[in-house]
PDB file of C-alpha atoms and ligand atoms in Angstrom:
ATOM      1  CA  MET Y   1      18.840 -24.743 -14.691  1.00 51.00           C
ATOM      2  CA  ARG Y   2      19.349 -21.749 -12.455  1.00 62.00           C
ATOM      3  CA  GLU Y   3      22.042 -19.352 -13.465  1.00 64.00           C
ATOM      4  CA  PRO Y   4      24.809 -19.154 -11.288  1.00 63.00           C
ATOM      5  CA  LEU Y   5      24.897 -16.122  -8.451  1.00 62.00           C
ATOM      6  CA  PRO Y   6      28.264 -13.239  -9.210  1.00 56.00           C
ATOM      7  CA  ARG Y   7      30.625 -13.895  -7.303  1.00 57.00           C
ATOM      8  CA  LEU Y   8      30.457 -12.596  -3.893  1.00 58.00           C
ATOM      9  CA  SER Y   9      31.674  -9.070  -3.408  1.00 63.00           C
ATOM     10  CA  PRO Y  10      34.610  -9.339  -0.298  1.00 75.00           C
ATOM     11  CA  MET Y  11      32.376  -6.456   1.098  1.00 86.00           C
ATOM     12  CA  LEU Y  12      28.963  -8.004   3.058  1.00 94.00           C
ATOM     13  CA  HIS Y  13      25.897  -6.540   3.343  1.00 96.00           C
ATOM     14  CA  CYS Y  14      24.374  -5.629   6.595  1.00 97.00           C
ATOM     15  CA  VAL Y  15      21.556  -3.688   7.566  1.00 98.00           C
ATOM     16  CA  TYR Y  16      21.326  -1.862  11.032  1.00 98.00           C
ATOM     17  CA  HIS Y  17      19.917   1.238  12.262  1.00 98.00           C
ATOM     18  CA  PRO Y  18      21.126   2.871  16.149  1.00 97.00           C
ATOM     19  CA  ILE Y  19      17.777   2.868  16.871  1.00 97.00           C
ATOM     20  CA  TYR Y  20      17.205  -0.685  17.517  1.00 98.00           C
ATOM     21  CA  SER Y  21      19.054   0.123  20.695  1.00 96.00           C
ATOM     22  CA  GLN Y  22      17.120   2.985  22.314  1.00 95.00           C
ATOM     23  CA  LEU Y  23      13.904   1.706  23.214  1.00 92.00           C
ATOM     24  CA  VAL Y  24      13.960   2.289  27.425  1.00 90.00           C
ATOM     25  CA  LEU Y  25      12.776  -1.019  29.097  1.00 92.00           C
ATOM     26  CA  PRO Y  26      11.552  -1.336  32.640  1.00 89.00           C
ATOM     27  CA  PRO Y  27      15.051  -3.705  34.618  1.00 85.00           C
ATOM     28  CA  SER Y  28      13.253  -6.132  35.356  1.00 86.00           C
ATOM     29  CA  HIS Y  29      12.660  -6.443  31.445  1.00 90.00           C
ATOM     30  CA  GLY Y  30      13.464 -10.238  30.689  1.00 83.00           C
ATOM     31  CA  PHE Y  31      14.298  -9.294  26.512  1.00 91.00           C
ATOM     32  CA  PRO Y  32      18.212  -7.808  26.310  1.00 92.00           C
ATOM     33  CA  ILE Y  33      17.522  -4.510  23.756  1.00 95.00           C
ATOM     34  CA  THR Y  34      21.335  -3.288  23.595  1.00 95.00           C
ATOM     35  CA  LYS Y  35      22.521  -6.408  21.996  1.00 96.00           C
ATOM     36  CA  TYR Y  36      21.711  -4.717  18.360  1.00 97.00           C
ATOM     37  CA  ARG Y  37      23.929  -2.302  19.433  1.00 97.00           C
ATOM     38  CA  HIS Y  38      26.454  -4.455  20.771  1.00 97.00           C
ATOM     39  CA  LEU Y  39      26.251  -6.330  17.921  1.00 97.00           C
ATOM     40  CA  TYR Y  40      27.155  -3.950  15.259  1.00 97.00           C
ATOM     41  CA  ASP Y  41      30.255  -2.709  17.544  1.00 96.00           C
ATOM     42  CA  HIS Y  42      31.285  -6.185  17.681  1.00 96.00           C
ATOM     43  CA  LEU Y  43      31.486  -5.721  14.747  1.00 95.00           C
ATOM     44  CA  THR Y  44      32.336  -3.077  13.145  1.00 93.00           C
ATOM     45  CA  THR Y  45      35.631  -3.120  15.866  1.00 92.00           C
ATOM     46  CA  THR Y  46      36.160  -6.619  15.575  1.00 88.00           C
ATOM     47  CA  VAL Y  47      34.948  -9.235  13.043  1.00 82.00           C
ATOM     48  CA  ALA Y  48      35.654  -7.399  10.248  1.00 79.00           C
ATOM     49  CA  PRO Y  49      36.216  -3.623   9.979  1.00 75.00           C
ATOM     50  CA  GLY Y  50      36.663  -3.222   6.649  1.00 84.00           C
ATOM     51  CA  ARG Y  51      34.521  -5.433   4.822  1.00 89.00           C
ATOM     52  CA  LEU Y  52      31.548  -4.675   6.015  1.00 93.00           C
ATOM     53  CA  LEU Y  53      28.947  -2.046   3.682  1.00 95.00           C
ATOM     54  CA  TRP Y  54      26.182  -0.869   5.724  1.00 96.00           C
ATOM     55  CA  HIS Y  55      22.777  -0.164   4.685  1.00 98.00           C
ATOM     56  CA  ARG Y  56      19.939   1.885   6.933  1.00 98.00           C
ATOM     57  CA  PRO Y  57      16.073   1.268   6.625  1.00 98.00           C
ATOM     58  CA  ASP Y  58      14.311   4.236   6.097  1.00 97.00           C
ATOM     59  CA  SER Y  59      10.914   3.741   8.418  1.00 97.00           C
ATOM     60  CA  LEU Y  60       8.452   2.073   7.199  1.00 97.00           C
ATOM     61  CA  ASP Y  61       5.188   2.547   5.250  1.00 97.00           C
ATOM     62  CA  PRO Y  62       2.248   1.381   7.798  1.00 97.00           C
ATOM     63  CA  ARG Y  63       0.588   1.334   4.722  1.00 96.00           C
ATOM     64  CA  ARG Y  64       2.877  -2.005   3.909  1.00 96.00           C
ATOM     65  CA  LEU Y  65       2.302  -2.989   6.889  1.00 98.00           C
ATOM     66  CA  SER Y  66      -1.696  -4.103   5.013  1.00 96.00           C
ATOM     67  CA  LEU Y  67       0.308  -6.947   3.130  1.00 94.00           C
ATOM     68  CA  CYS Y  68       0.214  -9.422   6.196  1.00 94.00           C
ATOM     69  CA  HIS Y  69      -1.787  -7.321   9.541  1.00 98.00           C
ATOM     70  CA  SER Y  70      -5.142  -6.194   9.755  1.00 97.00           C
ATOM     71  CA  ASP Y  71      -6.272  -2.342   9.832  1.00 97.00           C
ATOM     72  CA  ASP Y  72      -7.605  -2.595  12.877  1.00 97.00           C
ATOM     73  CA  TYR Y  73      -4.285  -3.731  14.570  1.00 98.00           C
ATOM     74  CA  ALA Y  74      -2.278  -2.559  13.042  1.00 98.00           C
ATOM     75  CA  ASN Y  75      -3.950   2.022  13.075  1.00 98.00           C
ATOM     76  CA  ALA Y  76      -4.195   0.629  17.552  1.00 98.00           C
ATOM     77  CA  PHE Y  77      -0.649  -0.192  17.655  1.00 98.00           C
ATOM     78  CA  LEU Y  78       0.408   3.077  16.017  1.00 98.00           C
ATOM     79  CA  THR Y  79      -1.834   5.270  17.854  1.00 97.00           C
ATOM     80  CA  ASN Y  80      -1.989   3.023  21.628  1.00 97.00           C
ATOM     81  CA  ARG Y  81      -4.717   2.013  21.550  1.00 97.00           C
ATOM     82  CA  LEU Y  82      -4.168  -1.762  21.717  1.00 97.00           C
ATOM     83  CA  SER Y  83      -5.333  -3.257  24.753  1.00 97.00           C
ATOM     84  CA  ASP Y  84      -3.886  -4.072  28.408  1.00 96.00           C
ATOM     85  CA  LYS Y  85      -3.784  -7.286  27.352  1.00 97.00           C
ATOM     86  CA  ALA Y  86      -2.640  -6.726  23.806  1.00 97.00           C
ATOM     87  CA  ILE Y  87       0.308  -5.309  25.230  1.00 96.00           C
ATOM     88  CA  ARG Y  88       1.544  -8.300  28.048  1.00 95.00           C
ATOM     89  CA  ARG Y  89       0.962 -10.364  24.965  1.00 96.00           C
ATOM     90  CA  MET Y  90       3.407  -8.268  22.864  1.00 95.00           C
ATOM     91  CA  GLY Y  91       5.658  -8.277  25.463  1.00 94.00           C
ATOM     92  CA  PHE Y  92       6.341  -4.892  25.150  1.00 94.00           C
ATOM     93  CA  PRO Y  93       5.730  -1.343  26.284  1.00 94.00           C
ATOM     94  CA  TRP Y  94       4.089   1.698  23.751  1.00 96.00           C
ATOM     95  CA  SER Y  95       6.279   4.323  23.627  1.00 96.00           C
ATOM     96  CA  GLU Y  96       7.104   6.515  20.722  1.00 96.00           C
ATOM     97  CA  THR Y  97      10.084   5.216  20.697  1.00 96.00           C
ATOM     98  CA  LEU Y  98       8.431   1.225  20.243  1.00 97.00           C
ATOM     99  CA  VAL Y  99       6.893   2.725  16.864  1.00 98.00           C
ATOM    100  CA  ALA Y 100       9.418   3.756  15.571  1.00 97.00           C
ATOM    101  CA  ARG Y 101      11.691   1.535  16.252  1.00 97.00           C
ATOM    102  CA  THR Y 102       9.623  -1.233  15.220  1.00 98.00           C
ATOM    103  CA  LEU Y 103       8.815   0.654  11.928  1.00 98.00           C
ATOM    104  CA  ALA Y 104      12.174   0.410  11.479  1.00 98.00           C
ATOM    105  CA  SER Y 105      13.025  -3.168  12.102  1.00 98.00           C
ATOM    106  CA  VAL Y 106      10.982  -4.144  10.064  1.00 98.00           C
ATOM    107  CA  SER Y 107      11.593  -1.755   6.656  1.00 98.00           C
ATOM    108  CA  GLY Y 108      15.568  -2.977   7.807  1.00 98.00           C
ATOM    109  CA  THR Y 109      14.182  -6.995   7.090  1.00 98.00           C
ATOM    110  CA  CYS Y 110      12.996  -5.914   3.960  1.00 98.00           C
ATOM    111  CA  LEU Y 111      15.842  -3.858   2.400  1.00 98.00           C
ATOM    112  CA  THR Y 112      17.944  -6.838   3.334  1.00 98.00           C
ATOM    113  CA  ALA Y 113      16.039  -9.136   1.241  1.00 98.00           C
ATOM    114  CA  GLU Y 114      15.391  -6.532  -1.795  1.00 98.00           C
ATOM    115  CA  LEU Y 115      19.760  -6.707  -0.926  1.00 98.00           C
ATOM    116  CA  ALA Y 116      20.495 -10.347  -1.577  1.00 98.00           C
ATOM    117  CA  LEU Y 117      18.131 -10.377  -4.439  1.00 97.00           C
ATOM    118  CA  GLU Y 118      20.505  -7.787  -5.308  1.00 96.00           C
ATOM    119  CA  HIS Y 119      24.037 -10.013  -4.719  1.00 94.00           C
ATOM    120  CA  GLY Y 120      23.113 -13.119  -3.370  1.00 95.00           C
ATOM    121  CA  LEU Y 121      23.500 -12.180   0.779  1.00 97.00           C
ATOM    122  CA  ALA Y 122      22.233  -9.245   3.315  1.00 98.00           C
ATOM    123  CA  LEU Y 123      22.042  -9.843   6.574  1.00 98.00           C
ATOM    124  CA  HIS Y 124      19.986  -7.627   9.416  1.00 98.00           C
ATOM    125  CA  LEU Y 125      21.544  -7.329  12.521  1.00 98.00           C
ATOM    126  CA  SER Y 126      17.733  -7.240  13.556  1.00 98.00           C
ATOM    127  CA  GLY Y 127      14.626  -8.612  12.360  1.00 98.00           C
ATOM    128  CA  GLY Y 128      12.665 -12.021  13.120  1.00 98.00           C
ATOM    129  CA  TYR Y 129       9.853 -11.448  14.615  1.00 98.00           C
ATOM    130  CA  HIS Y 130       7.970 -15.198  14.055  1.00 98.00           C
ATOM    131  CA  HIS Y 131       5.600 -14.806  16.605  1.00 98.00           C
ATOM    132  CA  ALA Y 132       3.409 -11.250  14.570  1.00 98.00           C
ATOM    133  CA  HIS Y 133      -0.055 -12.887  14.090  1.00 98.00           C
ATOM    134  CA  PHE Y 134      -2.327 -11.416  11.645  1.00 98.00           C
ATOM    135  CA  ASP Y 135      -4.031  -9.659  13.732  1.00 97.00           C
ATOM    136  CA  PHE Y 136      -1.847  -9.312  17.641  1.00 97.00           C
ATOM    137  CA  GLY Y 137       1.614  -9.331  18.653  1.00 97.00           C
ATOM    138  CA  SER Y 138       3.328 -12.330  21.508  1.00 96.00           C
ATOM    139  CA  GLY Y 139       6.953 -12.626  21.926  1.00 95.00           C
ATOM    140  CA  TYR Y 140       8.648  -9.487  21.793  1.00 95.00           C
ATOM    141  CA  CYS Y 141       7.135  -9.819  18.257  1.00 97.00           C
ATOM    142  CA  VAL Y 142       4.609  -6.471  16.854  1.00 98.00           C
ATOM    143  CA  PHE Y 143       4.739  -6.758  12.921  1.00 98.00           C
ATOM    144  CA  ASN Y 144       6.363 -10.151  10.969  1.00 98.00           C
ATOM    145  CA  ASP Y 145       8.762  -8.599   9.311  1.00 98.00           C
ATOM    146  CA  LEU Y 146       8.848 -12.409   7.506  1.00 98.00           C
ATOM    147  CA  VAL Y 147       6.768 -13.001   5.478  1.00 98.00           C
ATOM    148  CA  LEU Y 148       6.617  -8.857   4.863  1.00 98.00           C
ATOM    149  CA  ALA Y 149       9.490  -8.850   3.052  1.00 98.00           C
ATOM    150  CA  ALA Y 150       8.903 -12.413   1.142  1.00 98.00           C
ATOM    151  CA  GLU Y 151       5.280 -10.579   0.335  1.00 98.00           C
ATOM    152  CA  GLN Y 152       7.389  -7.220  -0.674  1.00 97.00           C
ATOM    153  CA  ALA Y 153      10.318 -10.438  -2.957  1.00 98.00           C
ATOM    154  CA  LEU Y 154       7.481 -11.313  -4.516  1.00 98.00           C
ATOM    155  CA  THR Y 155       7.142  -8.329  -6.469  1.00 97.00           C
ATOM    156  CA  HIS Y 156      10.317  -8.668  -8.361  1.00 96.00           C
ATOM    157  CA  PRO Y 157       9.176 -10.371 -11.452  1.00 95.00           C
ATOM    158  CA  GLY Y 158      10.840 -13.967 -11.882  1.00 94.00           C
ATOM    159  CA  ILE Y 159      10.809 -14.216  -7.769  1.00 97.00           C
ATOM    160  CA  ASP Y 160       7.561 -16.298  -7.810  1.00 98.00           C
ATOM    161  CA  ARG Y 161       8.105 -18.164  -3.903  1.00 98.00           C
ATOM    162  CA  VAL Y 162      10.166 -17.743  -0.983  1.00 98.00           C
ATOM    163  CA  LEU Y 163      11.623 -19.452   1.609  1.00 98.00           C
ATOM    164  CA  ILE Y 164      10.989 -18.605   5.572  1.00 98.00           C
ATOM    165  CA  PHE Y 165      13.004 -21.019   7.301  1.00 98.00           C
ATOM    166  CA  ASP Y 166      13.352 -19.989  10.445  1.00 98.00           C
ATOM    167  CA  LEU Y 167      15.867 -21.928  13.660  1.00 98.00           C
ATOM    168  CA  ASP Y 168      14.642 -19.703  16.035  1.00 97.00           C
ATOM    169  CA  VAL Y 169      14.327 -22.415  19.061  1.00 97.00           C
ATOM    170  CA  HIS Y 170      10.891 -21.575  19.617  1.00 97.00           C
ATOM    171  CA  HIS Y 171       8.233 -22.568  16.830  1.00 97.00           C
ATOM    172  CA  GLY Y 172       7.215 -19.517  14.356  1.00 96.00           C
ATOM    173  CA  ASP Y 173       3.254 -19.264  15.020  1.00 98.00           C
ATOM    174  CA  GLY Y 174       2.723 -15.810  13.553  1.00 98.00           C
ATOM    175  CA  THR Y 175       4.505 -16.710  10.472  1.00 98.00           C
ATOM    176  CA  ALA Y 176       3.371 -20.304   9.495  1.00 98.00           C
ATOM    177  CA  ALA Y 177      -0.663 -18.598  10.105  1.00 98.00           C
ATOM    178  CA  LEU Y 178       0.539 -16.513   7.627  1.00 98.00           C
ATOM    179  CA  CYS Y 179       1.707 -18.495   5.344  1.00 97.00           C
ATOM    180  CA  ALA Y 180      -1.471 -20.688   5.030  1.00 96.00           C
ATOM    181  CA  SER Y 181      -2.857 -19.184   2.395  1.00 92.00           C
ATOM    182  CA  ARG Y 182      -0.448 -18.248   0.574  1.00 96.00           C
ATOM    183  CA  PRO Y 183       1.175 -21.128  -1.244  1.00 96.00           C
ATOM    184  CA  GLU Y 184       4.004 -18.330  -2.322  1.00 98.00           C
ATOM    185  CA  ILE Y 185       5.360 -18.832   1.081  1.00 98.00           C
ATOM    186  CA  ILE Y 186       6.754 -21.186   2.134  1.00 98.00           C
ATOM    187  CA  SER Y 187       7.022 -21.614   6.759  1.00 98.00           C
ATOM    188  CA  CYS Y 188       9.683 -24.141   7.597  1.00 98.00           C
ATOM    189  CA  SER Y 189      10.630 -24.350  11.005  1.00 98.00           C
ATOM    190  CA  VAL Y 190      12.655 -25.951  13.893  1.00 98.00           C
ATOM    191  CA  HIS Y 191      12.355 -24.887  16.839  1.00 97.00           C
ATOM    192  CA  CYS Y 192      12.181 -27.378  20.297  1.00 95.00           C
ATOM    193  CA  GLU Y 193       8.465 -29.266  20.560  1.00 90.00           C
ATOM    194  CA  SER Y 194       8.475 -28.114  24.470  1.00 84.00           C
ATOM    195  CA  ASN Y 195       9.001 -25.132  25.064  1.00 87.00           C
ATOM    196  CA  PHE Y 196       6.981 -20.789  23.568  1.00 86.00           C
ATOM    197  CA  PRO Y 197       3.748 -21.092  21.838  1.00 90.00           C
ATOM    198  CA  SER Y 198       1.982 -23.696  23.277  1.00 82.00           C
ATOM    199  CA  ARG Y 199      -0.256 -24.087  20.352  1.00 90.00           C
ATOM    200  CA  LYS Y 200       1.837 -24.706  17.236  1.00 92.00           C
ATOM    201  CA  PRO Y 201      -0.235 -23.913  13.968  1.00 93.00           C
ATOM    202  CA  PRO Y 202       1.160 -26.156  11.558  1.00 96.00           C
ATOM    203  CA  SER Y 203       4.014 -24.824   9.007  1.00 95.00           C
ATOM    204  CA  ASP Y 204       4.134 -25.894   5.489  1.00 97.00           C
ATOM    205  CA  LEU Y 205       7.518 -28.259   7.189  1.00 98.00           C
ATOM    206  CA  ASP Y 206       8.122 -28.512  10.445  1.00 98.00           C
ATOM    207  CA  PHE Y 207      11.104 -30.278  12.848  1.00 98.00           C
ATOM    208  CA  PRO Y 208      10.176 -30.147  16.273  1.00 97.00           C
ATOM    209  CA  VAL Y 209      13.224 -31.730  18.511  1.00 97.00           C
ATOM    210  CA  GLU Y 210      12.777 -32.734  21.889  1.00 95.00           C
ATOM    211  CA  LYS Y 211      14.429 -30.785  25.078  1.00 94.00           C
ATOM    212  CA  GLY Y 212      18.202 -31.763  25.359  1.00 94.00           C
ATOM    213  CA  VAL Y 213      18.949 -31.738  22.034  1.00 96.00           C
ATOM    214  CA  GLY Y 214      22.846 -31.562  21.539  1.00 96.00           C
ATOM    215  CA  ASP Y 215      24.698 -31.037  18.827  1.00 97.00           C
ATOM    216  CA  SER Y 216      24.585 -34.232  16.397  1.00 97.00           C
ATOM    217  CA  ALA Y 217      21.433 -34.237  16.866  1.00 97.00           C
ATOM    218  CA  TYR Y 218      20.066 -30.885  15.939  1.00 98.00           C
ATOM    219  CA  LEU Y 219      22.650 -30.360  13.150  1.00 98.00           C
ATOM    220  CA  GLN Y 220      21.283 -33.761  11.154  1.00 98.00           C
ATOM    221  CA  THR Y 221      17.412 -32.407  11.481  1.00 98.00           C
ATOM    222  CA  VAL Y 222      18.521 -28.902   9.796  1.00 98.00           C
ATOM    223  CA  ASP Y 223      20.323 -30.124   7.330  1.00 98.00           C
ATOM    224  CA  GLN Y 224      17.574 -32.683   6.465  1.00 98.00           C
ATOM    225  CA  ALA Y 225      15.322 -29.830   7.106  1.00 98.00           C
ATOM    226  CA  LEU Y 226      16.911 -27.612   4.757  1.00 98.00           C
ATOM    227  CA  THR Y 227      17.254 -29.846   2.290  1.00 98.00           C
ATOM    228  CA  LEU Y 228      13.951 -31.108   1.865  1.00 98.00           C
ATOM    229  CA  ALA Y 229      12.998 -27.862   1.697  1.00 98.00           C
ATOM    230  CA  LEU Y 230      14.637 -26.317  -0.575  1.00 98.00           C
ATOM    231  CA  ARG Y 231      13.996 -29.978  -2.924  1.00 97.00           C
ATOM    232  CA  LEU Y 232      10.480 -29.771  -2.660  1.00 97.00           C
ATOM    233  CA  HIS Y 233       9.765 -25.890  -4.005  1.00 96.00           C
ATOM    234  CA  SER Y 234      12.785 -24.199  -5.324  1.00 97.00           C
ATOM    235  CA  PRO Y 235      12.556 -21.319  -3.516  1.00 98.00           C
ATOM    236  CA  ASP Y 236      14.108 -18.553  -6.063  1.00 98.00           C
ATOM    237  CA  LEU Y 237      15.161 -16.187  -2.802  1.00 98.00           C
ATOM    238  CA  VAL Y 238      15.609 -18.158   1.629  1.00 98.00           C
ATOM    239  CA  ILE Y 239      14.797 -15.410   4.523  1.00 98.00           C
ATOM    240  CA  PHE Y 240      17.303 -16.729   7.076  1.00 98.00           C
ATOM    241  CA  ASP Y 241      16.053 -16.601  11.151  1.00 98.00           C
ATOM    242  CA  ALA Y 242      19.315 -17.636  12.384  1.00 98.00           C
ATOM    243  CA  GLY Y 243      18.032 -17.102  16.620  1.00 98.00           C
ATOM    244  CA  VAL Y 244      20.867 -18.569  18.221  1.00 97.00           C
ATOM    245  CA  ASP Y 245      18.275 -18.869  21.865  1.00 96.00           C
ATOM    246  CA  VAL Y 246      19.213 -22.754  21.009  1.00 96.00           C
ATOM    247  CA  HIS Y 247      22.308 -22.538  22.148  1.00 96.00           C
ATOM    248  CA  LYS Y 248      22.939 -24.536  25.532  1.00 96.00           C
ATOM    249  CA  ASP Y 249      23.683 -21.319  27.790  1.00 94.00           C
ATOM    250  CA  ASP Y 250      19.672 -19.319  26.576  1.00 92.00           C
ATOM    251  CA  ARG Y 251      17.996 -18.469  29.658  1.00 90.00           C
ATOM    252  CA  LEU Y 252      14.482 -19.422  26.951  1.00 90.00           C
ATOM    253  CA  GLY Y 253      16.137 -21.880  24.665  1.00 87.00           C
ATOM    254  CA  HIS Y 254      15.985 -25.668  26.016  1.00 90.00           C
ATOM    255  CA  LEU Y 255      18.726 -27.287  23.158  1.00 93.00           C
ATOM    256  CA  GLN Y 256      21.969 -27.922  23.624  1.00 95.00           C
ATOM    257  CA  VAL Y 257      23.708 -26.439  21.165  1.00 97.00           C
ATOM    258  CA  SER Y 258      27.512 -25.441  22.093  1.00 97.00           C
ATOM    259  CA  ASP Y 259      29.559 -22.820  20.497  1.00 96.00           C
ATOM    260  CA  GLU Y 260      31.162 -25.090  18.191  1.00 97.00           C
ATOM    261  CA  GLY Y 261      27.125 -26.393  16.626  1.00 98.00           C
ATOM    262  CA  LEU Y 262      26.150 -22.822  16.294  1.00 97.00           C
ATOM    263  CA  ARG Y 263      29.170 -22.499  13.840  1.00 97.00           C
ATOM    264  CA  GLN Y 264      28.772 -25.783  12.170  1.00 97.00           C
ATOM    265  CA  ARG Y 265      24.549 -25.038  11.826  1.00 98.00           C
ATOM    266  CA  GLU Y 266      25.032 -20.637  10.020  1.00 98.00           C
ATOM    267  CA  GLN Y 267      28.053 -22.464   7.573  1.00 97.00           C
ATOM    268  CA  LEU Y 268      25.449 -25.289   6.005  1.00 98.00           C
ATOM    269  CA  VAL Y 269      22.917 -22.688   6.208  1.00 98.00           C
ATOM    270  CA  LEU Y 270      24.957 -20.071   4.088  1.00 97.00           C
ATOM    271  CA  SER Y 271      27.160 -23.119   2.488  1.00 97.00           C
ATOM    272  CA  LYS Y 272      23.578 -24.660   0.818  1.00 97.00           C
ATOM    273  CA  CYS Y 273      21.859 -20.752   0.338  1.00 97.00           C
ATOM    274  CA  ARG Y 274      25.402 -20.489  -1.993  1.00 95.00           C
ATOM    275  CA  ASP Y 275      25.511 -23.166  -3.511  1.00 95.00           C
ATOM    276  CA  SER Y 276      21.712 -24.307  -5.157  1.00 95.00           C
ATOM    277  CA  ALA Y 277      22.532 -20.060  -6.619  1.00 95.00           C
ATOM    278  CA  ILE Y 278      19.490 -19.118  -4.183  1.00 97.00           C
ATOM    279  CA  PRO Y 279      19.685 -15.401  -2.596  1.00 97.00           C
ATOM    280  CA  LEU Y 280      20.307 -15.309   0.756  1.00 98.00           C
ATOM    281  CA  ALA Y 281      18.532 -12.856   3.234  1.00 98.00           C
ATOM    282  CA  CYS Y 282      19.388 -13.750   6.529  1.00 98.00           C
ATOM    283  CA  VAL Y 283      17.983 -12.236  10.840  1.00 98.00           C
ATOM    284  CA  ILE Y 284      18.970 -12.533  14.156  1.00 98.00           C
ATOM    285  CA  GLY Y 285      16.126 -14.104  15.661  1.00 97.00           C
ATOM    286  CA  GLY Y 286      16.292 -14.117  19.116  1.00 96.00           C
ATOM    287  CA  GLY Y 287      19.215 -14.654  21.437  1.00 95.00           C
ATOM    288  CA  TYR Y 288      18.161 -14.336  25.119  1.00 93.00           C
ATOM    289  CA  ASP Y 289      21.723 -14.563  27.600  1.00 91.00           C
ATOM    290  CA  ARG Y 290      21.730 -12.035  29.987  1.00 89.00           C
ATOM    291  CA  ASP Y 291      25.933 -11.682  29.523  1.00 92.00           C
ATOM    292  CA  PRO Y 292      26.488  -9.584  26.223  1.00 92.00           C
ATOM    293  CA  ASP Y 293      29.703 -10.887  25.491  1.00 95.00           C
ATOM    294  CA  SER Y 294      28.605 -14.066  25.236  1.00 95.00           C
ATOM    295  CA  LEU Y 295      25.093 -13.414  23.140  1.00 96.00           C
ATOM    296  CA  THR Y 296      27.442 -10.770  20.864  1.00 97.00           C
ATOM    297  CA  ARG Y 297      29.824 -13.461  19.846  1.00 96.00           C
ATOM    298  CA  ARG Y 298      26.899 -15.855  20.193  1.00 97.00           C
ATOM    299  CA  HIS Y 299      25.349 -13.592  16.219  1.00 98.00           C
ATOM    300  CA  ALA Y 300      28.636 -12.612  14.678  1.00 97.00           C
ATOM    301  CA  GLN Y 301      28.349 -16.211  14.455  1.00 96.00           C
ATOM    302  CA  LEU Y 302      26.676 -15.456  11.010  1.00 97.00           C
ATOM    303  CA  PHE Y 303      28.408 -12.967   9.995  1.00 96.00           C
ATOM    304  CA  ARG Y 304      32.260 -14.739  10.495  1.00 94.00           C
ATOM    305  CA  ALA Y 305      30.101 -17.365   8.002  1.00 95.00           C
ATOM    306  CA  ALA Y 306      29.354 -15.012   5.476  1.00 95.00           C
ATOM    307  CA  LEU Y 307      32.380 -13.885   5.583  1.00 92.00           C
ATOM    308  CA  THR Y 308      33.625 -16.593   4.974  1.00 90.00           C
ATOM    309  CA  LEU Y 309      32.144 -18.388   2.429  1.00 85.00           C
ATOM    310  CA  GLY Y 310      33.404 -18.134  -0.125  1.00 61.00           C
TER     311      GLY Y 310
HETATM  312 ZN1  LIG Z   1      13.668 -17.439  19.844  1.00 81.47          ZN
END
């Protein structure tokens, strides 16, 4: 029988670094790089100014990348020796800032997992790079922070199994491939079937949903997925990718999840992990609305749900 988690502190442990939004991208680039700063500003000024405890990650020691990436790929990225094709697939033009931002952000998810193990719950204002594979980056993902954080958590005594629960609208293909040979890390993905990436290597648990699915069917699937994953695998830590690109107005989503549906989803995941006394590390994942206010409000739902957790 699992020991109950300590009563949640009224302070919410959050991880953020200003460099997340400091990458300069061409005006035509589709990635909303300013969303991290907007979310930080929104949380600190509007949502809960007095209840957020901020942690800033150090840069990741690049040697730790070898836990789940090839040395050739990691070194090529770090020293600007990737091919043009590899850079296109990754989705960001190479720069020194991209390297610094990537190492800070991956480190941020590792720190969030550490804080979750210590305090029961922690949230990262970045992360969710689930398309990053062993030897290549893809779809705006350079290194797989989710698997790296899981690997790090597994080095703690008593942490024998980690669940990566991925609700970003896109399938976590990189996570699935990296976890295929790691029975201690369980990958579970609820995603839109007819969406990027076209090739979806199997996760431990996959729950594809069809284009156009709305709140009721979507929430039912999420509930089933998490219930099954917890029952089958009894994880000692859950890493939750709370991508909001499932929203009906997201440019890359193809689902019909409303604001209220999103609110209920975050509530469901947080409550279920809390009720099962499992530490929970959250990352914000994807979200691509061009309107910064709408996108910020969607990502903020996760933090609002965490603040109302009893
Ligand atoms: Zn996505």
